[in-house]
């Protein structure tokens, strides 16, 4: 593997184009928001907000079919913090009547209750309602009962809150229907004046841990889901601040909150209300902060992937990342222009870029977090096609808009580096992102064209839609300049990957079991799973049997094993002994499969890449 000079991390930027971080910039404290516009500010002080009039909301609950409504007249009033027993009984009676009786006594009881709460949170409260004291939302977890009695098994935060309100939370919860299933919620209004709305959410089994079948930590996944659902309920109520039960794993809780609330609404005039999640209680604040940073890293990737291709062009992408890294004194960012790419003889990358009017960019990031600046770095490479029309091998128009996220590889690896910098991880990381558009034009690649990659290999471009591997071929050659500990590339490379695994896991093709183990173990913790795929010679033969060049950019048996032939193609440009190719096409977007991510571009597997880098930073160099 070639080494460049003494210090493999030293900048080699073209004059005038290097945008190294200014000297003297300080590394910001952990917890600095990473995302752009969607960044959440977890410790932002909440502005006062008033709770809805409870009787009115009880009426609303009456209209919500299938939901139990609770009307505790005993709820604290400013002058009388705790209820009298008769009022408790009145509320209990009303609650028992409500699910089945929608008129008469129950309705009157509901309306007459001086303070009431409702389980309906579908509609945000109408503006102009008179509300209680300034307050926050509160999300509390509850485990599935292990006993037959169905009694709520609160987390320690839930228990403490229940004691604070003299056991009313438990009483109400037992009244409002069957025990809470995983991810299901009940909302109680007016229980405590600091928390006008409390969402209780089901966490599933208390002892859930690593699930060997599922290859993830189920307990963490349950927390992420529950907290995300709870926080969204608070958002629906337009409450700007929510305190979150750490549920025994504050990192997972923070991830659930920050990922669950994220939505791309940059370009809409009417935006969803911003909700700032905070940790409920003071224990585990470091873990909470870590979770916020991990989630904001993924949100940054989601933001870049979701944004329209006319907003995130190659140069805009690079500038956005550069701006995110500006505050770190130990990061250098080089935005390499087309002239630099030409001098690097990246003929495969350039052949794709030339079809578009948008100039290509090669983004190069050096994060020096290691104790020794010339410690061998981890090198990340990401496919950065900011729009993939297919080129002359044009894609069908239906769904083509999703190809604005074809820079997901670049987005996830760059976001992982931003996150690593925010976490101050003690290792060196280099990020490489070839960025361009794949467009049809008079200058575009034509099927059958032959181009030459940086390592001299010739490539027959049999399908211009198999462009990602052309960019990556050159970027992977370049990655070998850094004496890397490991080279890991991520790319939305093949539709075939989506066919194989869907959105369950990223496909990993690697020549290193050491690397695989680290990636796999990282993914169990993050819940953003990986699955090992083959790099057999079988597939190599299918790309090297090529009429005009050393290698074809598609397998000779067309669609068969499409993700595997793409990986075999990339392998032709790798000599490093620790390389992994992550095909992230299947996990690019989310419909509803990951419950703590809204519909849209998923930013996966950013957290797994971060966790992987964190593990590598703890691993002795001799391990490889
Ligand atoms: N960017 C696509 C792959 C893709 C498809 C990503 C769906 C995300 C969702 C890639 O450039 C591509 O078009 N690949 C072709 C390769 C084929 C022509 C050999 C594909 O998968 O169809
Ligand atoms: Zn393509
Ligand atoms: Zn593509």
Short mmCIF file of N, CA and C in Angstrom, two decimals, residues 423-536:
data_model
loop_
_atom_site.label_atom_id
_atom_site.label_comp_id
_atom_site.label_asym_id
_atom_site.label_seq_id
_atom_site.Cartn_x
_atom_site.Cartn_y
_atom_site.Cartn_z
N UNK A 423 -17.74 14.49 19.02
CA UNK A 423 -17.50 13.58 20.15
C UNK A 423 -16.03 13.59 20.56
N UNK A 424 -15.22 14.27 19.74
CA UNK A 424 -13.77 14.33 19.98
C UNK A 424 -13.15 12.93 20.03
N UNK A 425 -13.55 12.07 19.14
CA UNK A 425 -13.06 10.69 19.15
C UNK A 425 -11.54 10.67 18.93
N UNK A 426 -10.83 9.87 19.73
CA UNK A 426 -9.37 9.86 19.63
C UNK A 426 -8.84 8.97 18.50
N UNK A 427 -9.10 9.35 17.29
CA UNK A 427 -8.49 8.67 16.13
C UNK A 427 -8.46 9.65 14.96
N UNK A 428 -7.72 9.28 13.95
CA UNK A 428 -7.68 10.10 12.73
C UNK A 428 -8.62 9.50 11.70
N UNK A 429 -9.38 10.37 11.06
CA UNK A 429 -10.28 9.90 10.01
C UNK A 429 -10.12 10.79 8.79
N UNK A 430 -10.06 10.16 7.63
CA UNK A 430 -10.08 10.92 6.37
C UNK A 430 -11.39 10.59 5.66
N UNK A 431 -12.05 11.61 5.18
CA UNK A 431 -13.30 11.41 4.44
C UNK A 431 -13.10 11.84 2.99
N UNK A 432 -13.51 11.01 2.07
CA UNK A 432 -13.38 11.32 0.64
C UNK A 432 -14.75 11.19 -0.02
N UNK A 433 -15.16 12.23 -0.71
CA UNK A 433 -16.47 12.17 -1.36
C UNK A 433 -16.39 12.74 -2.78
N UNK A 434 -16.40 11.85 -3.80
CA UNK A 434 -16.52 12.34 -5.18
C UNK A 434 -17.97 12.75 -5.39
N UNK A 435 -18.15 14.02 -5.77
CA UNK A 435 -19.50 14.58 -5.89
C UNK A 435 -19.76 15.03 -7.32
N UNK A 436 -20.83 14.57 -7.90
CA UNK A 436 -21.23 15.05 -9.24
C UNK A 436 -22.67 14.63 -9.52
N UNK A 437 -23.18 15.08 -10.66
CA UNK A 437 -24.49 14.61 -11.11
C UNK A 437 -24.30 13.59 -12.22
N UNK A 438 -25.27 12.69 -12.37
CA UNK A 438 -25.27 11.77 -13.52
C UNK A 438 -26.43 12.16 -14.43
N UNK A 439 -26.10 12.85 -15.51
CA UNK A 439 -27.14 13.41 -16.39
C UNK A 439 -26.92 12.98 -17.85
N UNK A 440 -28.02 12.94 -18.61
CA UNK A 440 -27.84 12.67 -20.05
C UNK A 440 -27.59 14.00 -20.76
N UNK A 441 -26.67 14.01 -21.65
CA UNK A 441 -26.43 15.22 -22.45
C UNK A 441 -25.55 14.83 -23.62
N UNK A 442 -25.27 15.80 -24.47
CA UNK A 442 -24.40 15.55 -25.62
C UNK A 442 -22.99 15.17 -25.20
N UNK A 443 -22.65 15.50 -23.95
CA UNK A 443 -21.29 15.19 -23.48
C UNK A 443 -21.26 13.97 -22.58
N UNK A 444 -22.42 13.38 -22.37
CA UNK A 444 -22.50 12.29 -21.38
C UNK A 444 -21.83 11.01 -21.88
N UNK A 445 -21.47 10.15 -20.93
CA UNK A 445 -21.02 8.79 -21.26
C UNK A 445 -22.08 8.11 -22.12
N UNK A 446 -21.61 7.31 -23.10
CA UNK A 446 -22.53 6.52 -23.92
C UNK A 446 -22.28 5.05 -23.63
N UNK A 447 -23.29 4.20 -23.67
CA UNK A 447 -23.05 2.78 -23.45
C UNK A 447 -22.00 2.26 -24.44
N UNK A 448 -21.03 1.55 -23.91
CA UNK A 448 -19.94 1.03 -24.74
C UNK A 448 -18.68 1.88 -24.68
N UNK A 449 -18.77 3.10 -24.16
CA UNK A 449 -17.57 3.94 -24.01
C UNK A 449 -16.57 3.25 -23.09
N UNK A 450 -15.31 3.54 -23.35
CA UNK A 450 -14.27 3.00 -22.45
C UNK A 450 -13.53 4.17 -21.80
N UNK A 451 -13.41 4.12 -20.48
CA UNK A 451 -12.74 5.19 -19.74
C UNK A 451 -11.60 4.57 -18.92
N UNK A 452 -10.67 5.44 -18.47
CA UNK A 452 -9.51 4.92 -17.73
C UNK A 452 -9.53 5.46 -16.29
N UNK A 453 -9.47 4.55 -15.34
CA UNK A 453 -9.48 4.94 -13.92
C UNK A 453 -8.08 5.35 -13.46
N UNK A 454 -8.03 5.90 -12.26
CA UNK A 454 -6.78 6.43 -11.70
C UNK A 454 -5.66 5.38 -11.64
N UNK A 455 -6.00 4.13 -11.42
CA UNK A 455 -4.97 3.09 -11.33
C UNK A 455 -4.60 2.52 -12.70
N UNK A 456 -5.12 3.13 -13.76
CA UNK A 456 -4.76 2.71 -15.11
C UNK A 456 -5.70 1.67 -15.71
N UNK A 457 -6.55 1.08 -14.89
CA UNK A 457 -7.46 0.07 -15.44
C UNK A 457 -8.48 0.73 -16.37
N UNK A 458 -8.79 0.01 -17.46
CA UNK A 458 -9.81 0.54 -18.37
C UNK A 458 -11.17 -0.09 -18.02
N UNK A 459 -12.20 0.74 -18.19
CA UNK A 459 -13.55 0.31 -17.82
C UNK A 459 -14.48 0.53 -19.01
N UNK A 460 -15.20 -0.51 -19.36
CA UNK A 460 -16.23 -0.37 -20.40
C UNK A 460 -17.54 0.02 -19.70
N UNK A 461 -18.06 1.17 -20.12
CA UNK A 461 -19.29 1.68 -19.49
C UNK A 461 -20.48 1.07 -20.24
N UNK A 462 -20.86 -0.12 -19.87
CA UNK A 462 -21.95 -0.78 -20.59
C UNK A 462 -23.31 -0.23 -20.20
N UNK A 463 -23.39 0.34 -19.02
CA UNK A 463 -24.65 0.96 -18.60
C UNK A 463 -24.29 2.24 -17.85
N UNK A 464 -24.76 3.38 -18.37
CA UNK A 464 -24.37 4.65 -17.75
C UNK A 464 -25.05 4.86 -16.40
N UNK A 465 -26.05 4.01 -16.11
CA UNK A 465 -26.72 4.11 -14.81
C UNK A 465 -25.91 3.42 -13.70
N UNK A 466 -24.93 2.63 -14.08
CA UNK A 466 -24.04 2.03 -13.08
C UNK A 466 -22.86 2.98 -12.89
N UNK A 467 -23.21 4.22 -12.49
CA UNK A 467 -22.20 5.30 -12.43
C UNK A 467 -21.48 5.37 -11.09
N UNK A 468 -22.16 4.93 -10.04
CA UNK A 468 -21.58 5.07 -8.69
C UNK A 468 -20.24 4.37 -8.60
N UNK A 469 -20.15 3.19 -9.20
CA UNK A 469 -18.91 2.42 -9.13
C UNK A 469 -17.78 3.11 -9.89
N UNK A 470 -18.14 3.95 -10.88
CA UNK A 470 -17.10 4.67 -11.63
C UNK A 470 -16.45 5.74 -10.74
N UNK A 471 -17.31 6.47 -10.01
CA UNK A 471 -16.79 7.48 -9.07
C UNK A 471 -15.94 6.82 -7.99
N UNK A 472 -16.49 5.71 -7.49
CA UNK A 472 -15.83 5.04 -6.36
C UNK A 472 -14.51 4.40 -6.77
N UNK A 473 -14.44 3.92 -8.01
CA UNK A 473 -13.19 3.31 -8.48
C UNK A 473 -12.03 4.29 -8.28
N UNK A 474 -12.24 5.53 -8.72
CA UNK A 474 -11.17 6.52 -8.59
C UNK A 474 -10.94 6.94 -7.14
N UNK A 475 -12.04 7.11 -6.42
CA UNK A 475 -11.91 7.54 -5.01
C UNK A 475 -11.22 6.45 -4.18
N UNK A 476 -11.50 5.19 -4.50
CA UNK A 476 -10.85 4.10 -3.76
C UNK A 476 -9.35 4.05 -4.08
N UNK A 477 -9.02 4.27 -5.36
CA UNK A 477 -7.59 4.32 -5.71
C UNK A 477 -6.90 5.41 -4.89
N UNK A 478 -7.54 6.56 -4.84
CA UNK A 478 -6.97 7.71 -4.10
C UNK A 478 -6.85 7.39 -2.61
N UNK A 479 -7.82 6.65 -2.08
CA UNK A 479 -7.85 6.32 -0.64
C UNK A 479 -6.60 5.53 -0.23
N UNK A 480 -5.98 4.87 -1.19
CA UNK A 480 -4.79 4.07 -0.88
C UNK A 480 -3.55 4.93 -0.64
N UNK A 481 -3.67 6.26 -0.77
CA UNK A 481 -2.53 7.14 -0.53
C UNK A 481 -2.24 7.37 0.94
N UNK A 482 -3.10 6.90 1.83
CA UNK A 482 -3.03 7.36 3.22
C UNK A 482 -2.59 6.32 4.23
N UNK A 483 -2.08 5.20 3.78
CA UNK A 483 -1.68 4.13 4.70
C UNK A 483 -2.80 3.87 5.73
N UNK A 484 -3.97 3.66 5.21
CA UNK A 484 -5.16 3.57 6.06
C UNK A 484 -5.15 2.32 6.95
N UNK A 485 -5.70 2.48 8.15
CA UNK A 485 -5.95 1.30 9.01
C UNK A 485 -7.02 0.46 8.36
N UNK A 486 -7.98 1.17 7.79
CA UNK A 486 -9.10 0.50 7.11
C UNK A 486 -9.71 1.50 6.14
N UNK A 487 -10.22 0.97 5.04
CA UNK A 487 -10.96 1.81 4.09
C UNK A 487 -12.40 1.30 4.08
N UNK A 488 -13.32 2.21 4.37
CA UNK A 488 -14.74 1.82 4.39
C UNK A 488 -15.47 2.76 3.46
N UNK A 489 -16.12 2.19 2.44
CA UNK A 489 -16.91 3.07 1.56
C UNK A 489 -18.41 2.77 1.73
N UNK A 490 -19.19 3.82 1.54
CA UNK A 490 -20.65 3.68 1.62
C UNK A 490 -21.24 4.24 0.34
N UNK A 491 -22.22 3.53 -0.21
CA UNK A 491 -22.78 3.97 -1.49
C UNK A 491 -24.20 3.42 -1.67
N UNK A 492 -25.07 4.27 -2.16
CA UNK A 492 -26.38 3.81 -2.63
C UNK A 492 -26.13 3.21 -4.01
N UNK A 493 -25.57 1.99 -4.01
CA UNK A 493 -24.96 1.51 -5.25
C UNK A 493 -25.89 0.75 -6.18
N UNK A 494 -26.73 -0.12 -5.59
CA UNK A 494 -27.53 -0.98 -6.49
C UNK A 494 -28.97 -1.17 -6.01
N UNK A 495 -29.88 -1.13 -6.94
CA UNK A 495 -31.27 -1.49 -6.65
C UNK A 495 -31.33 -2.95 -6.17
N UNK A 496 -30.38 -3.74 -6.64
CA UNK A 496 -30.36 -5.16 -6.27
C UNK A 496 -30.15 -5.35 -4.77
N UNK A 497 -29.46 -4.41 -4.15
CA UNK A 497 -29.26 -4.50 -2.70
C UNK A 497 -30.60 -4.35 -1.98
N UNK A 498 -31.40 -3.45 -2.50
CA UNK A 498 -32.74 -3.24 -1.93
C UNK A 498 -33.58 -4.50 -2.11
N UNK A 499 -33.44 -5.12 -3.28
CA UNK A 499 -34.19 -6.36 -3.53
C UNK A 499 -33.75 -7.45 -2.54
N UNK A 500 -32.45 -7.51 -2.27
CA UNK A 500 -31.93 -8.58 -1.42
C UNK A 500 -32.33 -8.43 0.04
N UNK A 501 -32.08 -7.29 0.63
CA UNK A 501 -32.30 -7.13 2.08
C UNK A 501 -33.36 -6.10 2.43
N UNK A 502 -33.85 -5.40 1.45
CA UNK A 502 -34.79 -4.32 1.76
C UNK A 502 -34.13 -3.32 2.69
N UNK A 503 -34.93 -2.78 3.62
CA UNK A 503 -34.38 -1.76 4.52
C UNK A 503 -33.95 -2.35 5.86
N UNK A 504 -33.89 -3.68 5.94
CA UNK A 504 -33.55 -4.29 7.24
C UNK A 504 -32.11 -4.04 7.63
N UNK A 505 -31.22 -4.02 6.67
CA UNK A 505 -29.80 -3.91 7.00
C UNK A 505 -29.01 -3.43 5.80
N UNK A 506 -27.89 -2.79 6.10
CA UNK A 506 -26.92 -2.43 5.06
C UNK A 506 -26.14 -3.69 4.67
N UNK A 507 -25.94 -3.88 3.39
CA UNK A 507 -25.12 -5.01 2.94
C UNK A 507 -23.64 -4.65 3.02
N UNK A 508 -22.86 -5.51 3.66
CA UNK A 508 -21.43 -5.25 3.80
C UNK A 508 -20.63 -6.31 3.04
N UNK A 509 -19.82 -5.84 2.12
CA UNK A 509 -18.91 -6.71 1.36
C UNK A 509 -17.51 -6.37 1.85
N UNK A 510 -16.84 -7.31 2.45
CA UNK A 510 -15.53 -6.98 3.00
C UNK A 510 -14.54 -8.12 2.85
N UNK A 511 -13.26 -7.72 2.72
CA UNK A 511 -12.18 -8.72 2.64
C UNK A 511 -11.55 -8.94 4.01
N UNK A 512 -12.17 -8.39 5.07
CA UNK A 512 -11.55 -8.43 6.39
C UNK A 512 -12.56 -8.82 7.47
N UNK A 513 -12.31 -9.94 8.10
CA UNK A 513 -13.22 -10.36 9.18
C UNK A 513 -13.05 -9.47 10.39
N UNK A 514 -11.87 -8.94 10.57
CA UNK A 514 -11.63 -7.98 11.67
C UNK A 514 -12.54 -6.75 11.51
N UNK A 515 -12.58 -6.25 10.27
CA UNK A 515 -13.41 -5.07 9.98
C UNK A 515 -14.90 -5.43 10.13
N UNK A 516 -15.26 -6.59 9.62
CA UNK A 516 -16.64 -7.04 9.71
C UNK A 516 -17.11 -7.09 11.17
N UNK A 517 -16.27 -7.68 12.03
CA UNK A 517 -16.65 -7.83 13.43
C UNK A 517 -16.92 -6.47 14.07
N UNK A 518 -16.05 -5.51 13.77
CA UNK A 518 -16.26 -4.18 14.35
C UNK A 518 -17.55 -3.54 13.84
N UNK A 519 -17.79 -3.66 12.55
CA UNK A 519 -19.01 -3.05 11.99
C UNK A 519 -20.25 -3.73 12.56
N UNK A 520 -20.18 -5.05 12.61
CA UNK A 520 -21.33 -5.83 13.09
C UNK A 520 -21.64 -5.51 14.56
N UNK A 521 -20.60 -5.50 15.38
CA UNK A 521 -20.83 -5.23 16.80
C UNK A 521 -21.36 -3.80 17.01
N UNK A 522 -20.84 -2.88 16.22
CA UNK A 522 -21.34 -1.50 16.31
C UNK A 522 -22.83 -1.46 15.98
N UNK A 523 -23.22 -2.21 14.97
CA UNK A 523 -24.60 -2.13 14.49
C UNK A 523 -25.60 -2.76 15.47
N UNK A 524 -25.12 -3.70 16.28
CA UNK A 524 -26.02 -4.29 17.28
C UNK A 524 -26.45 -3.21 18.29
N UNK A 525 -25.50 -2.37 18.63
CA UNK A 525 -25.79 -1.30 19.59
C UNK A 525 -26.69 -0.22 18.99
N UNK A 526 -26.39 0.14 17.75
CA UNK A 526 -27.13 1.28 17.17
C UNK A 526 -28.50 0.87 16.64
N UNK A 527 -28.68 -0.44 16.39
CA UNK A 527 -29.95 -0.89 15.81
C UNK A 527 -30.01 -0.63 14.31
N UNK A 528 -28.97 -0.01 13.76
CA UNK A 528 -28.91 0.24 12.31
C UNK A 528 -28.01 -0.86 11.76
N UNK A 529 -28.65 -1.96 11.38
CA UNK A 529 -27.94 -3.22 11.21
C UNK A 529 -27.15 -3.37 9.92
N UNK A 530 -26.19 -4.28 9.97
CA UNK A 530 -25.42 -4.65 8.79
C UNK A 530 -25.54 -6.16 8.58
N UNK A 531 -25.34 -6.58 7.35
CA UNK A 531 -25.42 -8.01 7.03
C UNK A 531 -24.32 -8.32 6.02
N UNK A 532 -23.54 -9.38 6.31
CA UNK A 532 -22.39 -9.65 5.44
C UNK A 532 -22.81 -10.30 4.14
N UNK A 533 -22.22 -9.83 3.07
CA UNK A 533 -22.51 -10.31 1.71
C UNK A 533 -21.23 -10.85 1.08
N UNK A 534 -21.35 -11.68 0.04
CA UNK A 534 -20.16 -12.33 -0.50
C UNK A 534 -19.35 -11.49 -1.49
N UNK A 535 -18.05 -11.74 -1.45
CA UNK A 535 -17.12 -11.11 -2.42
C UNK A 535 -16.43 -12.22 -3.21
N UNK A 536 -17.22 -13.17 -3.69
CA UNK A 536 -16.64 -14.34 -4.35
C UNK A 536 -16.00 -13.99 -5.70
#
